[in-house]
Amino acid sequence: MGLRLPSKVLEHILSFIDSNEDRNSVSLVCKSWFETERKTRKRVFVGNCYAVSPAAVAKRFPEMRSLTLKGKPHFADYNLVPDGWGGYAWPWIEAMAAKCPSLEEIRLKRMVVTDECLEKIAASFKDFEVLVLTSCEGFSTDGIAAIAATCRNLRVLELRECIVEDLGGDWLSYFPETSTSLVSLDFSCLDSEVKISDLERLVSRSPNLKSLKLNPAVTLDGLVSLLRRAPQLTELGTGSFAAQLKPEAFSKLSEAFSNCKQLQSLSGLWDVLPEYLPALYSVCPGLTSLNLSYATVRMPDLVELLRRCSKLQKLWVMDLIEDKGLEAVASYCKELQELRVFPSAPDLDEANIPLTEQGLVFVSKGCRKLESVLYFCVQFTNAALLTIARKRPNLKCFRLCVIEPFAPDYKTNEPLDKGFKAIAEGCKDLRRLSVSGLLSDKAFKYIGKHAKKVRMLSIAFAGDSDLMLHHLLSGCESLKKLEIRDCPFGDTALLEHAAKLETMRSLWMSSCFVSFGACKILSQKMPRLNVEVIDEHPPETRPESSPVERIYIYRTVAGPRMDTPEFVWTIHKNPEIGVSHLAIK
Amino acid sequence: MEKVGVYDELDNLKATELRLGLPGTEETVSCGKSNKRALPNNTEKEIESTGKTETASPPKAQIVGWPPVRSYRKNNIQTKKNESEGQGNYVKVSMDGAPYLRKIDLTMYKQYPELMKSLENMFKFSVGEYFEREGYKGSDFVPTYEDKDGDWMLVGDVPWE
């Protein structure tokens, strides 16, 4: 019998371990370590809200202070998951309210949150401090008002790209006059105008306010007034910049910005007129993060701004920056770590090309610290990908969206296999990869073989056959999330690698050739996978070999969920029962 | 091979679907033979795309969720595009039997007759005469629009402003 660490000692050691991955490993060592770990874990992360039941989580981690949950699959962002699929926050809020009343922080992503949920949070957690909702929906400004009114120690309230039923700007006035604890407020996704005087007073009495992200309804005058009251801001999301340019407005704005000596992050800038950009020049040298992705400003004006941002680490911009603009970024923004270039014309039929693969090549060559890329471009070449891989082996996240489906290397007419092979082989630390353009099964052979650390892989309009999925599921040792749309394969590879699916968080496949029969077999073979068929038409009315519209497969210890809508078909583990909805009315 | 029959049966079902996916009847295509494949077909619009040698590209079908841009972002860009196009108010116009849709800027017109004339020129048809009681007389074509409630309304009843 070996030495056993006294649990007090172990507790002390564990207090230094924050990362959930490490704590998960610790909990697997032995029973006593499991017990000590679970009683001391404060920050709980659940990547798929259906992988485990709220009650089980509440029971396991009684000292929970912070809960992070994710709901819908990532492709829900692109309207591929029908409304009503699920991802309800309520069962979690209810369970935590009962078992973990000391909960202080809740962060939810892609979940359905109702006003009832928000009211419950406000009523149940006395020390509640942080609410961050990302890409959530289902609530109104009334729910926000409840949080504002009741949570006396509220530090963080962030609504990031949520779909909110906006009943007006009154919610802001619900922050009591005694509330002075605010550190971060983000209401950029709301439409309605808030009373500027309420906001001014709130900002004035919040000395710890570091991050403020306004909605487009806040005018330039409002912005100036707020900046005057909060020169200590480190993060700012502006309101609308659409006011007519008046000389006094410009100088007031300039002055207000120049007093914000600690500003590091700037976003918003909706409708910004290029004439206003010089007002920002004073903060540029200190900026580490700049989100210009809603600013329809042309390349010359963008360059004038960016050449002053020598400390920039994160840049989000639209393709209006053009190759030339990115060349400038490559020479001025030497600290750049993350680049995202979004399309200014998201509709396929309106694409005109101010930006090519050359832009990304410039940045890859010039910015040594570049490790995260999201790039939308009409077409690409293998040569560019090879250069990028060679110059930037330190890439951790590479998401290339060649907007034209099935577009080959436009110079050689070959598939982009070689290019992505170079990326997979060269970038050994790659954690996230999105591929696009014309790709054969070979590309996936390389990816399967070399992309050892890739955890999340997104694929669209690619491959030739089942071999593609076979390569991926037999390789990609670290794969946790795989999402695929419009690829020509189905059953064979899926069934062959069923065991692999239990090592992953989830697999999404839509508009592929997965048959209902294969889904049934998979579900019955793998007790700890939920196999959800998301299809408008009942799968039973079609032959078993017919393909289903979408499948979402995820590992779970909670069994099939009970809240599926009509169009989600859970395949029962018992072959005699067949397909069911298991919906509670 | 027995799958061919199954997919024939499915054709009727698929014909009512608005989704965009790879053609169900296609055999697996081996790489190397075709450098560029046909764009996925939208059964509603039936745009022919041979894929291999395209000179003038036809208006592309809208693929659901592609390119992968969040709707939040799409909506924000859309409103800004309309504003940047000199405050123009662009609407889509489609005509039964026409191969593709057109866009017109409503702010270019001051009254209905001007709009009608422009539409007549664009689509080469005649809309007849507007009567308050009976609507349009003298033509097989009737101009309609979809209002914010999703109802189809006759163009011309509501005051221009």
JSON list of N, CA and C in Angstrom, two decimals, chain A residues 388-437:
[
{"chain": "A", "resi": 388, "resn": "ILE", "atom": "N", "xyz": [1.76, 29.96, -46.41]},
{"chain": "A", "resi": 388, "resn": "ILE", "atom": "CA", "xyz": [1.23, 30.24, -45.07]},
{"chain": "A", "resi": 388, "resn": "ILE", "atom": "C", "xyz": [1.71, 29.19, -44.07]},
{"chain": "A", "resi": 389, "resn": "ALA", "atom": "N", "xyz": [1.65, 27.93, -44.47]},
{"chain": "A", "resi": 389, "resn": "ALA", "atom": "CA", "xyz": [2.08, 26.86, -43.57]},
{"chain": "A", "resi": 389, "resn": "ALA", "atom": "C", "xyz": [3.56, 26.94, -43.26]},
{"chain": "A", "resi": 390, "resn": "ARG", "atom": "N", "xyz": [4.33, 27.30, -44.29]},
{"chain": "A", "resi": 390, "resn": "ARG", "atom": "CA", "xyz": [5.78, 27.36, -44.10]},
{"chain": "A", "resi": 390, "resn": "ARG", "atom": "C", "xyz": [6.17, 28.52, -43.20]},
{"chain": "A", "resi": 391, "resn": "LYS", "atom": "N", "xyz": [5.50, 29.66, -43.41]},
{"chain": "A", "resi": 391, "resn": "LYS", "atom": "CA", "xyz": [5.86, 30.85, -42.66]},
{"chain": "A", "resi": 391, "resn": "LYS", "atom": "C", "xyz": [5.31, 30.83, -41.24]},
{"chain": "A", "resi": 392, "resn": "ARG", "atom": "N", "xyz": [4.18, 30.22, -41.05]},
{"chain": "A", "resi": 392, "resn": "ARG", "atom": "CA", "xyz": [3.49, 30.28, -39.76]},
{"chain": "A", "resi": 392, "resn": "ARG", "atom": "C", "xyz": [3.21, 28.89, -39.18]},
{"chain": "A", "resi": 393, "resn": "PRO", "atom": "N", "xyz": [4.25, 28.14, -38.86]},
{"chain": "A", "resi": 393, "resn": "PRO", "atom": "CA", "xyz": [4.02, 26.82, -38.27]},
{"chain": "A", "resi": 393, "resn": "PRO", "atom": "C", "xyz": [3.40, 26.93, -36.88]},
{"chain": "A", "resi": 394, "resn": "ASN", "atom": "N", "xyz": [3.36, 28.13, -36.33]},
{"chain": "A", "resi": 394, "resn": "ASN", "atom": "CA", "xyz": [2.79, 28.31, -35.00]},
{"chain": "A", "resi": 394, "resn": "ASN", "atom": "C", "xyz": [1.28, 28.54, -35.01]},
{"chain": "A", "resi": 395, "resn": "LEU", "atom": "N", "xyz": [0.64, 28.36, -36.16]},
{"chain": "A", "resi": 395, "resn": "LEU", "atom": "CA", "xyz": [-0.81, 28.57, -36.21]},
{"chain": "A", "resi": 395, "resn": "LEU", "atom": "C", "xyz": [-1.53, 27.59, -35.29]},
{"chain": "A", "resi": 396, "resn": "LYS", "atom": "N", "xyz": [-2.50, 28.13, -34.52]},
{"chain": "A", "resi": 396, "resn": "LYS", "atom": "CA", "xyz": [-3.30, 27.27, -33.64]},
{"chain": "A", "resi": 396, "resn": "LYS", "atom": "C", "xyz": [-4.71, 27.11, -34.18]},
{"chain": "A", "resi": 397, "resn": "CYS", "atom": "N", "xyz": [-5.17, 28.14, -34.91]},
{"chain": "A", "resi": 397, "resn": "CYS", "atom": "CA", "xyz": [-6.54, 28.10, -35.41]},
{"chain": "A", "resi": 397, "resn": "CYS", "atom": "C", "xyz": [-6.51, 28.61, -36.85]},
{"chain": "A", "resi": 398, "resn": "PHE", "atom": "N", "xyz": [-6.94, 27.76, -37.77]},
{"chain": "A", "resi": 398, "resn": "PHE", "atom": "CA", "xyz": [-6.93, 28.16, -39.17]},
{"chain": "A", "resi": 398, "resn": "PHE", "atom": "C", "xyz": [-8.28, 27.84, -39.79]},
{"chain": "A", "resi": 399, "resn": "ARG", "atom": "N", "xyz": [-9.03, 28.89, -40.05]},
{"chain": "A", "resi": 399, "resn": "ARG", "atom": "CA", "xyz": [-10.36, 28.70, -40.64]},
{"chain": "A", "resi": 399, "resn": "ARG", "atom": "C", "xyz": [-10.41, 29.47, -41.94]},
{"chain": "A", "resi": 400, "resn": "LEU", "atom": "N", "xyz": [-10.38, 28.72, -43.02]},
{"chain": "A", "resi": 400, "resn": "LEU", "atom": "CA", "xyz": [-10.44, 29.34, -44.33]},
{"chain": "A", "resi": 400, "resn": "LEU", "atom": "C", "xyz": [-11.78, 29.05, -44.95]},
{"chain": "A", "resi": 401, "resn": "CYS", "atom": "N", "xyz": [-12.47, 30.11, -45.35]},
{"chain": "A", "resi": 401, "resn": "CYS", "atom": "CA", "xyz": [-13.73, 29.88, -46.03]},
{"chain": "A", "resi": 401, "resn": "CYS", "atom": "C", "xyz": [-13.62, 30.37, -47.46]},
{"chain": "A", "resi": 402, "resn": "VAL", "atom": "N", "xyz": [-13.43, 29.42, -48.36]},
{"chain": "A", "resi": 402, "resn": "VAL", "atom": "CA", "xyz": [-13.45, 29.75, -49.78]},
{"chain": "A", "resi": 402, "resn": "VAL", "atom": "C", "xyz": [-14.93, 29.83, -50.15]},
{"chain": "A", "resi": 403, "resn": "ILE", "atom": "N", "xyz": [-15.38, 31.05, -50.44]},
{"chain": "A", "resi": 403, "resn": "ILE", "atom": "CA", "xyz": [-16.81, 31.28, -50.56]},
{"chain": "A", "resi": 403, "resn": "ILE", "atom": "C", "xyz": [-17.44, 30.49, -51.70]},
{"chain": "A", "resi": 404, "resn": "GLU", "atom": "N", "xyz": [-16.73, 30.29, -52.76]},
{"chain": "A", "resi": 404, "resn": "GLU", "atom": "CA", "xyz": [-17.25, 29.54, -53.89]},
{"chain": "A", "resi": 404, "resn": "GLU", "atom": "C", "xyz": [-17.16, 28.05, -53.56]},
{"chain": "A", "resi": 405, "resn": "PRO", "atom": "N", "xyz": [-18.29, 27.35, -53.41]},
{"chain": "A", "resi": 405, "resn": "PRO", "atom": "CA", "xyz": [-18.19, 25.92, -53.09]},
{"chain": "A", "resi": 405, "resn": "PRO", "atom": "C", "xyz": [-17.48, 25.16, -54.22]},
{"chain": "A", "resi": 406, "resn": "PHE", "atom": "N", "xyz": [-16.66, 24.19, -53.86]},
{"chain": "A", "resi": 406, "resn": "PHE", "atom": "CA", "xyz": [-15.94, 23.36, -54.83]},
{"chain": "A", "resi": 406, "resn": "PHE", "atom": "C", "xyz": [-14.94, 24.13, -55.66]},
{"chain": "A", "resi": 407, "resn": "ALA", "atom": "N", "xyz": [-14.56, 25.32, -55.21]},
{"chain": "A", "resi": 407, "resn": "ALA", "atom": "CA", "xyz": [-13.61, 26.08, -56.03]},
{"chain": "A", "resi": 407, "resn": "ALA", "atom": "C", "xyz": [-12.22, 25.45, -55.94]},
{"chain": "A", "resi": 408, "resn": "PRO", "atom": "N", "xyz": [-11.61, 25.13, -57.07]},
{"chain": "A", "resi": 408, "resn": "PRO", "atom": "CA", "xyz": [-10.27, 24.56, -57.05]},
{"chain": "A", "resi": 408, "resn": "PRO", "atom": "C", "xyz": [-9.25, 25.69, -56.94]},
{"chain": "A", "resi": 409, "resn": "ASP", "atom": "N", "xyz": [-7.99, 25.31, -56.88]},
{"chain": "A", "resi": 409, "resn": "ASP", "atom": "CA", "xyz": [-6.90, 26.27, -56.99]},
{"chain": "A", "resi": 409, "resn": "ASP", "atom": "C", "xyz": [-7.12, 27.00, -58.32]},
{"chain": "A", "resi": 410, "resn": "TYR", "atom": "N", "xyz": [-7.37, 28.28, -58.27]},
{"chain": "A", "resi": 410, "resn": "TYR", "atom": "CA", "xyz": [-7.80, 28.94, -59.51]},
{"chain": "A", "resi": 410, "resn": "TYR", "atom": "C", "xyz": [-6.66, 29.16, -60.49]},
{"chain": "A", "resi": 411, "resn": "LYS", "atom": "N", "xyz": [-5.43, 28.90, -60.04]},
{"chain": "A", "resi": 411, "resn": "LYS", "atom": "CA", "xyz": [-4.32, 29.04, -60.99]},
{"chain": "A", "resi": 411, "resn": "LYS", "atom": "C", "xyz": [-3.98, 27.71, -61.66]},
{"chain": "A", "resi": 412, "resn": "THR", "atom": "N", "xyz": [-4.13, 26.62, -60.94]},
{"chain": "A", "resi": 412, "resn": "THR", "atom": "CA", "xyz": [-3.75, 25.33, -61.50]},
{"chain": "A", "resi": 412, "resn": "THR", "atom": "C", "xyz": [-4.94, 24.42, -61.76]},
{"chain": "A", "resi": 413, "resn": "ASN", "atom": "N", "xyz": [-6.09, 24.81, -61.28]},
{"chain": "A", "resi": 413, "resn": "ASN", "atom": "CA", "xyz": [-7.30, 24.01, -61.40]},
{"chain": "A", "resi": 413, "resn": "ASN", "atom": "C", "xyz": [-7.29, 22.69, -60.63]},
{"chain": "A", "resi": 414, "resn": "GLU", "atom": "N", "xyz": [-6.33, 22.55, -59.74]},
{"chain": "A", "resi": 414, "resn": "GLU", "atom": "CA", "xyz": [-6.27, 21.32, -58.94]},
{"chain": "A", "resi": 414, "resn": "GLU", "atom": "C", "xyz": [-7.07, 21.50, -57.66]},
{"chain": "A", "resi": 415, "resn": "PRO", "atom": "N", "xyz": [-7.39, 20.39, -57.00]},
{"chain": "A", "resi": 415, "resn": "PRO", "atom": "CA", "xyz": [-8.00, 20.52, -55.68]},
{"chain": "A", "resi": 415, "resn": "PRO", "atom": "C", "xyz": [-7.01, 21.15, -54.70]},
{"chain": "A", "resi": 416, "resn": "LEU", "atom": "N", "xyz": [-7.54, 21.62, -53.58]},
{"chain": "A", "resi": 416, "resn": "LEU", "atom": "CA", "xyz": [-6.67, 22.27, -52.60]},
{"chain": "A", "resi": 416, "resn": "LEU", "atom": "C", "xyz": [-6.03, 21.27, -51.63]},
{"chain": "A", "resi": 417, "resn": "ASP", "atom": "N", "xyz": [-5.97, 20.01, -52.07]},
{"chain": "A", "resi": 417, "resn": "ASP", "atom": "CA", "xyz": [-5.43, 18.95, -51.20]},
{"chain": "A", "resi": 417, "resn": "ASP", "atom": "C", "xyz": [-4.03, 19.27, -50.70]},
{"chain": "A", "resi": 418, "resn": "LYS", "atom": "N", "xyz": [-3.16, 19.64, -51.65]},
{"chain": "A", "resi": 418, "resn": "LYS", "atom": "CA", "xyz": [-1.76, 19.87, -51.28]},
{"chain": "A", "resi": 418, "resn": "LYS", "atom": "C", "xyz": [-1.64, 20.97, -50.25]},
{"chain": "A", "resi": 419, "resn": "GLY", "atom": "N", "xyz": [-2.44, 22.01, -50.46]},
{"chain": "A", "resi": 419, "resn": "GLY", "atom": "CA", "xyz": [-2.38, 23.16, -49.57]},
{"chain": "A", "resi": 419, "resn": "GLY", "atom": "C", "xyz": [-2.74, 22.79, -48.14]},
{"chain": "A", "resi": 420, "resn": "PHE", "atom": "N", "xyz": [-3.86, 22.09, -48.00]},
{"chain": "A", "resi": 420, "resn": "PHE", "atom": "CA", "xyz": [-4.29, 21.73, -46.65]},
{"chain": "A", "resi": 420, "resn": "PHE", "atom": "C", "xyz": [-3.40, 20.65, -46.04]},
{"chain": "A", "resi": 421, "resn": "LYS", "atom": "N", "xyz": [-2.78, 19.87, -46.89]},
{"chain": "A", "resi": 421, "resn": "LYS", "atom": "CA", "xyz": [-1.80, 18.90, -46.39]},
{"chain": "A", "resi": 421, "resn": "LYS", "atom": "C", "xyz": [-0.67, 19.66, -45.72]},
{"chain": "A", "resi": 422, "resn": "ALA", "atom": "N", "xyz": [-0.20, 20.72, -46.39]},
{"chain": "A", "resi": 422, "resn": "ALA", "atom": "CA", "xyz": [0.89, 21.51, -45.83]},
{"chain": "A", "resi": 422, "resn": "ALA", "atom": "C", "xyz": [0.49, 22.13, -44.50]},
{"chain": "A", "resi": 423, "resn": "ILE", "atom": "N", "xyz": [-0.74, 22.61, -44.42]},
{"chain": "A", "resi": 423, "resn": "ILE", "atom": "CA", "xyz": [-1.22, 23.22, -43.17]},
{"chain": "A", "resi": 423, "resn": "ILE", "atom": "C", "xyz": [-1.24, 22.17, -42.05]},
{"chain": "A", "resi": 424, "resn": "ALA", "atom": "N", "xyz": [-1.80, 21.00, -42.36]},
{"chain": "A", "resi": 424, "resn": "ALA", "atom": "CA", "xyz": [-1.92, 19.97, -41.33]},
{"chain": "A", "resi": 424, "resn": "ALA", "atom": "C", "xyz": [-0.55, 19.47, -40.87]},
{"chain": "A", "resi": 425, "resn": "GLU", "atom": "N", "xyz": [0.35, 19.32, -41.84]},
{"chain": "A", "resi": 425, "resn": "GLU", "atom": "CA", "xyz": [1.68, 18.81, -41.53]},
{"chain": "A", "resi": 425, "resn": "GLU", "atom": "C", "xyz": [2.53, 19.84, -40.84]},
{"chain": "A", "resi": 426, "resn": "GLY", "atom": "N", "xyz": [2.47, 21.06, -41.38]},
{"chain": "A", "resi": 426, "resn": "GLY", "atom": "CA", "xyz": [3.38, 22.10, -40.90]},
{"chain": "A", "resi": 426, "resn": "GLY", "atom": "C", "xyz": [2.98, 22.72, -39.57]},
{"chain": "A", "resi": 427, "resn": "CYS", "atom": "N", "xyz": [1.69, 22.87, -39.36]},
{"chain": "A", "resi": 427, "resn": "CYS", "atom": "CA", "xyz": [1.23, 23.56, -38.16]},
{"chain": "A", "resi": 427, "resn": "CYS", "atom": "C", "xyz": [0.91, 22.54, -37.09]},
{"chain": "A", "resi": 428, "resn": "LYS", "atom": "N", "xyz": [1.94, 22.12, -36.38]},
{"chain": "A", "resi": 428, "resn": "LYS", "atom": "CA", "xyz": [1.79, 20.99, -35.49]},
{"chain": "A", "resi": 428, "resn": "LYS", "atom": "C", "xyz": [0.94, 21.27, -34.27]},
{"chain": "A", "resi": 429, "resn": "ASP", "atom": "N", "xyz": [0.73, 22.56, -33.97]},
{"chain": "A", "resi": 429, "resn": "ASP", "atom": "CA", "xyz": [-0.08, 22.89, -32.80]},
{"chain": "A", "resi": 429, "resn": "ASP", "atom": "C", "xyz": [-1.51, 23.25, -33.16]},
{"chain": "A", "resi": 430, "resn": "LEU", "atom": "N", "xyz": [-1.89, 22.97, -34.38]},
{"chain": "A", "resi": 430, "resn": "LEU", "atom": "CA", "xyz": [-3.22, 23.35, -34.84]},
{"chain": "A", "resi": 430, "resn": "LEU", "atom": "C", "xyz": [-4.30, 22.71, -34.00]},
{"chain": "A", "resi": 431, "resn": "ARG", "atom": "N", "xyz": [-5.18, 23.56, -33.43]},
{"chain": "A", "resi": 431, "resn": "ARG", "atom": "CA", "xyz": [-6.26, 23.05, -32.60]},
{"chain": "A", "resi": 431, "resn": "ARG", "atom": "C", "xyz": [-7.61, 23.12, -33.30]},
{"chain": "A", "resi": 432, "resn": "ARG", "atom": "N", "xyz": [-7.72, 24.10, -34.19]},
{"chain": "A", "resi": 432, "resn": "ARG", "atom": "CA", "xyz": [-9.00, 24.23, -34.87]},
{"chain": "A", "resi": 432, "resn": "ARG", "atom": "C", "xyz": [-8.77, 24.45, -36.35]},
{"chain": "A", "resi": 433, "resn": "LEU", "atom": "N", "xyz": [-9.52, 23.73, -37.16]},
{"chain": "A", "resi": 433, "resn": "LEU", "atom": "CA", "xyz": [-9.33, 23.80, -38.61]},
{"chain": "A", "resi": 433, "resn": "LEU", "atom": "C", "xyz": [-10.67, 23.79, -39.33]},
{"chain": "A", "resi": 434, "resn": "SER", "atom": "N", "xyz": [-10.84, 24.75, -40.25]},
{"chain": "A", "resi": 434, "resn": "SER", "atom": "CA", "xyz": [-12.00, 24.72, -41.15]},
{"chain": "A", "resi": 434, "resn": "SER", "atom": "C", "xyz": [-11.47, 24.70, -42.57]},
{"chain": "A", "resi": 435, "resn": "VAL", "atom": "N", "xyz": [-11.95, 23.73, -43.34]},
{"chain": "A", "resi": 435, "resn": "VAL", "atom": "CA", "xyz": [-11.47, 23.60, -44.71]},
{"chain": "A", "resi": 435, "resn": "VAL", "atom": "C", "xyz": [-12.58, 23.94, -45.68]},
{"chain": "A", "resi": 436, "resn": "SER", "atom": "N", "xyz": [-12.20, 24.32, -46.89]},
{"chain": "A", "resi": 436, "resn": "SER", "atom": "CA", "xyz": [-13.19, 24.63, -47.92]},
{"chain": "A", "resi": 436, "resn": "SER", "atom": "C", "xyz": [-12.51, 24.60, -49.28]},
{"chain": "A", "resi": 437, "resn": "GLY", "atom": "N", "xyz": [-13.29, 24.87, -50.32]},
{"chain": "A", "resi": 437, "resn": "GLY", "atom": "CA", "xyz": [-12.74, 24.75, -51.67]},
{"chain": "A", "resi": 437, "resn": "GLY", "atom": "C", "xyz": [-12.84, 23.31, -52.14]}
]
